[in-house]
Structures are given as C-alpha cells and as structure tokens.
CSV table of C-alpha atoms in Angstrom, one decimal:
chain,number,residue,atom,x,y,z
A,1,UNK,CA,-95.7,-6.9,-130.7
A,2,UNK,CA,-96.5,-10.4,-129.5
A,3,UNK,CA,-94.1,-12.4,-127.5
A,4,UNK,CA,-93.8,-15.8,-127.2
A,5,UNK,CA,-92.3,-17.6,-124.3
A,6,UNK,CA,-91.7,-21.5,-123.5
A,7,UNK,CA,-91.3,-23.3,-120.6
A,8,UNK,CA,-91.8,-26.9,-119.1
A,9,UNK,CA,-88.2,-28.2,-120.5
A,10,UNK,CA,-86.1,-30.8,-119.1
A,11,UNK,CA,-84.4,-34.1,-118.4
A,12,UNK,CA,-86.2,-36.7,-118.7
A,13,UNK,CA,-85.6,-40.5,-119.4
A,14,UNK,CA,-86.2,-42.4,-122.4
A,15,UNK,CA,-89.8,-43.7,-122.4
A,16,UNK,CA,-90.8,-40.9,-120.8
A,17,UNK,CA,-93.6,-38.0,-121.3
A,18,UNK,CA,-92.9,-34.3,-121.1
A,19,UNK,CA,-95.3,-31.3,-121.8
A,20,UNK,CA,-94.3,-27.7,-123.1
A,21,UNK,CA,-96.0,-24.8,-123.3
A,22,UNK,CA,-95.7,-21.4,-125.4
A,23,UNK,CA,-97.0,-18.2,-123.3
A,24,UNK,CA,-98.8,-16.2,-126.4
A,25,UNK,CA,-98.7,-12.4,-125.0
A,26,UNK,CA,-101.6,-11.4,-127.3
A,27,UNK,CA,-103.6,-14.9,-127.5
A,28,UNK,CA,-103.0,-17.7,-130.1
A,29,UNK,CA,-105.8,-15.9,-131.9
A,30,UNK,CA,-103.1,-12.9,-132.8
A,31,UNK,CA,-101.8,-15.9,-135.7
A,32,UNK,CA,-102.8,-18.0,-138.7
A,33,UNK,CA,-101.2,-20.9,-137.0
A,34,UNK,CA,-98.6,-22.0,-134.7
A,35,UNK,CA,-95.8,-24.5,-134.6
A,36,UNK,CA,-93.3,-26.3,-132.8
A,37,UNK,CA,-89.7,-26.6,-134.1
A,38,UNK,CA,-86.7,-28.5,-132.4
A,39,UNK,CA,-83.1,-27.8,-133.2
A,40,UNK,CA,-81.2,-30.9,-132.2
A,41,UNK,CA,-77.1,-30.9,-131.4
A,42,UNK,CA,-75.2,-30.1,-134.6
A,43,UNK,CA,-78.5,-30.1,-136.6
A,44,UNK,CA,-80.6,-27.6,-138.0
A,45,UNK,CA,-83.9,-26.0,-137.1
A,46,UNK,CA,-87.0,-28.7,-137.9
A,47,UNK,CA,-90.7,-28.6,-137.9
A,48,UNK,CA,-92.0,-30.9,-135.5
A,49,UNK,CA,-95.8,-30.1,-136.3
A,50,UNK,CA,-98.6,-27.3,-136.4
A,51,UNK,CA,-102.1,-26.2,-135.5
A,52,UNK,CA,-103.7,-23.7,-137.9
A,53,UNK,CA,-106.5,-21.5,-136.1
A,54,UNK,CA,-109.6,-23.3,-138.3
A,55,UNK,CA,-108.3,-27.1,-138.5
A,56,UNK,CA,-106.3,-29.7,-137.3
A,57,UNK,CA,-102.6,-30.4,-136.4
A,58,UNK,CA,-100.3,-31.9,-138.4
A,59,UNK,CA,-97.1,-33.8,-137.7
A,60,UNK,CA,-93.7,-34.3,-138.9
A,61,UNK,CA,-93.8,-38.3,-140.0
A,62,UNK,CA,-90.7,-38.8,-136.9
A,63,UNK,CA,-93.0,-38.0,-134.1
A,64,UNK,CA,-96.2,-38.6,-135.5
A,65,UNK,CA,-98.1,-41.1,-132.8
A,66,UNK,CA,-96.0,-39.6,-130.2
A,67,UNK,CA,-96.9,-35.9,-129.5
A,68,UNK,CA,-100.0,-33.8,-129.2
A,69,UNK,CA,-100.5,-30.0,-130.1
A,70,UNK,CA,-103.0,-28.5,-128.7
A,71,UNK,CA,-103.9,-25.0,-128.0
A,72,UNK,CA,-106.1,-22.6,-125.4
A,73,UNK,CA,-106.7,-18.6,-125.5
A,74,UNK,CA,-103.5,-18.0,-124.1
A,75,UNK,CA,-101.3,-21.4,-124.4
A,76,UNK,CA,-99.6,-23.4,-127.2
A,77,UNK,CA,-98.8,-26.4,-125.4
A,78,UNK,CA,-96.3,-29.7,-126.7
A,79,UNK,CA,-97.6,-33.2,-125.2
A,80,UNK,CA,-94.8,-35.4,-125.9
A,81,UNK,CA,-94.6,-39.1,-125.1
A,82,UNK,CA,-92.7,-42.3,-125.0
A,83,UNK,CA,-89.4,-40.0,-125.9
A,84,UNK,CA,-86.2,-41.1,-127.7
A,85,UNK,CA,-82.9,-39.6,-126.5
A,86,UNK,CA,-82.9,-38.4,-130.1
A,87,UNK,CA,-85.8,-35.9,-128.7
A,88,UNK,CA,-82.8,-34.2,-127.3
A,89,UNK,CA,-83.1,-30.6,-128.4
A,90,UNK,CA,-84.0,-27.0,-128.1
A,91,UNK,CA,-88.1,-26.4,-128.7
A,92,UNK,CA,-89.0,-23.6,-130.4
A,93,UNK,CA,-93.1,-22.2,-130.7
A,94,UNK,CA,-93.8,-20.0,-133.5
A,95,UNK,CA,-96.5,-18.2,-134.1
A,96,UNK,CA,-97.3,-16.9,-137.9
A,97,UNK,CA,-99.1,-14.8,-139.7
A,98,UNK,CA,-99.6,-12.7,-143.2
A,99,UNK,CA,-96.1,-13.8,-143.8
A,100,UNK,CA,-94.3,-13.0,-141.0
A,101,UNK,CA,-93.3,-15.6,-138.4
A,102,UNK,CA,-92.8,-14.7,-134.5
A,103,UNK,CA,-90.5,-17.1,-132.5
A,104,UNK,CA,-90.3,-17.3,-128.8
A,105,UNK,CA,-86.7,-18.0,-127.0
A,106,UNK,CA,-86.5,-21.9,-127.2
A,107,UNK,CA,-86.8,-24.6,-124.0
A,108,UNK,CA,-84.5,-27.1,-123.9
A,109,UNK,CA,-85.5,-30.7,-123.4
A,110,UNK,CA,-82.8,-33.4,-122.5
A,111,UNK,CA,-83.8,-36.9,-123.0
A,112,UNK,CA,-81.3,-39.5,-120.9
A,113,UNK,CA,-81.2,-42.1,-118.3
C-alpha cells in the first residue's frame, strides 16, 4: 500500500510564501494524478489543484496565480505564495488511481501576523 505523508506546514505571515511536500512511499508514478486539498476552520474538504501523470496542473479559480504543483519521482510538492490568512487550513495530498483515492495525514498551515 502506498503512503502518503506531508510536511513543511506552518505559521506564516500574510504576503508570505510557504512550500509543502507529499512523501509518495511507492513514487508519484504508483497514481493517475495527485492533488492538494485544504480543509479550512468550520469548512469542508476543497480541491486546491492537481497534476495528472501525462499533463498539466490545474487550479481551483481562488488560488490560481498564487501556487505551483509540481512533482519529482518521490515528491508532490505545494509552492504557495503571496498567502491570505484565509490560506489557513489543514493540506491534504492525494494520490489516485483506477478509482480509488489515497490520502496522506494533512499538514497544517497557519497564515497570521
């Protein structure tokens, strides 16, 4: 079974840049595509964006401009920039494939001055 884990959570303050990663046990290569969700205080889960394996991310409309996903062998990482305290939240990587979805534990990023 794969396992996903993240990392690279925080505070930091408005304006600021953060980057996460998600630890893929077996390689990104074990999954159609991967994601990023966030689940913000009192709200539910949301798709921030994906990478399929052949193709290009995509990005919810709120953070498009603002965040990069990117991938190595190993890696799914989350470049996030100028941040909004509304970028407070849990981050969640997923990883899916022939309809089952894998999700790793969740880092939590704080965004505050």
């Amino acid at each position: 079974q794969v396992e996903l884990v993240e990392s690279g959570g925080g505070l930091v303050q408005p304006g600021g840049s953060l980057r996460l990663s998600c630890a893929v046990s077996g390689g990104v290569l074990s999954f159609t595509y991967m994601a990023w969700y966030r689940q913000r205080p009192g709200k539910q889960r949301e798709w921030v964006g994906r990478i399929p394996l052949l193709g290009s991310p995509n990005y919810a409309d709120s953070v498009q401009g603002r965040i990069t996903i990117s991938t190595d062998l190993n890696t799914l990482s989350l470049q996030m920039n100028s941040l909004k305290p509304e970028g407070t939240a849990v981050y969640y990587c997923k990883g899916f494939k022939n309809g089952r979805d894998s999700w790793g534990q969740g880092t939590r990023v704080t965004v505050s001055s």
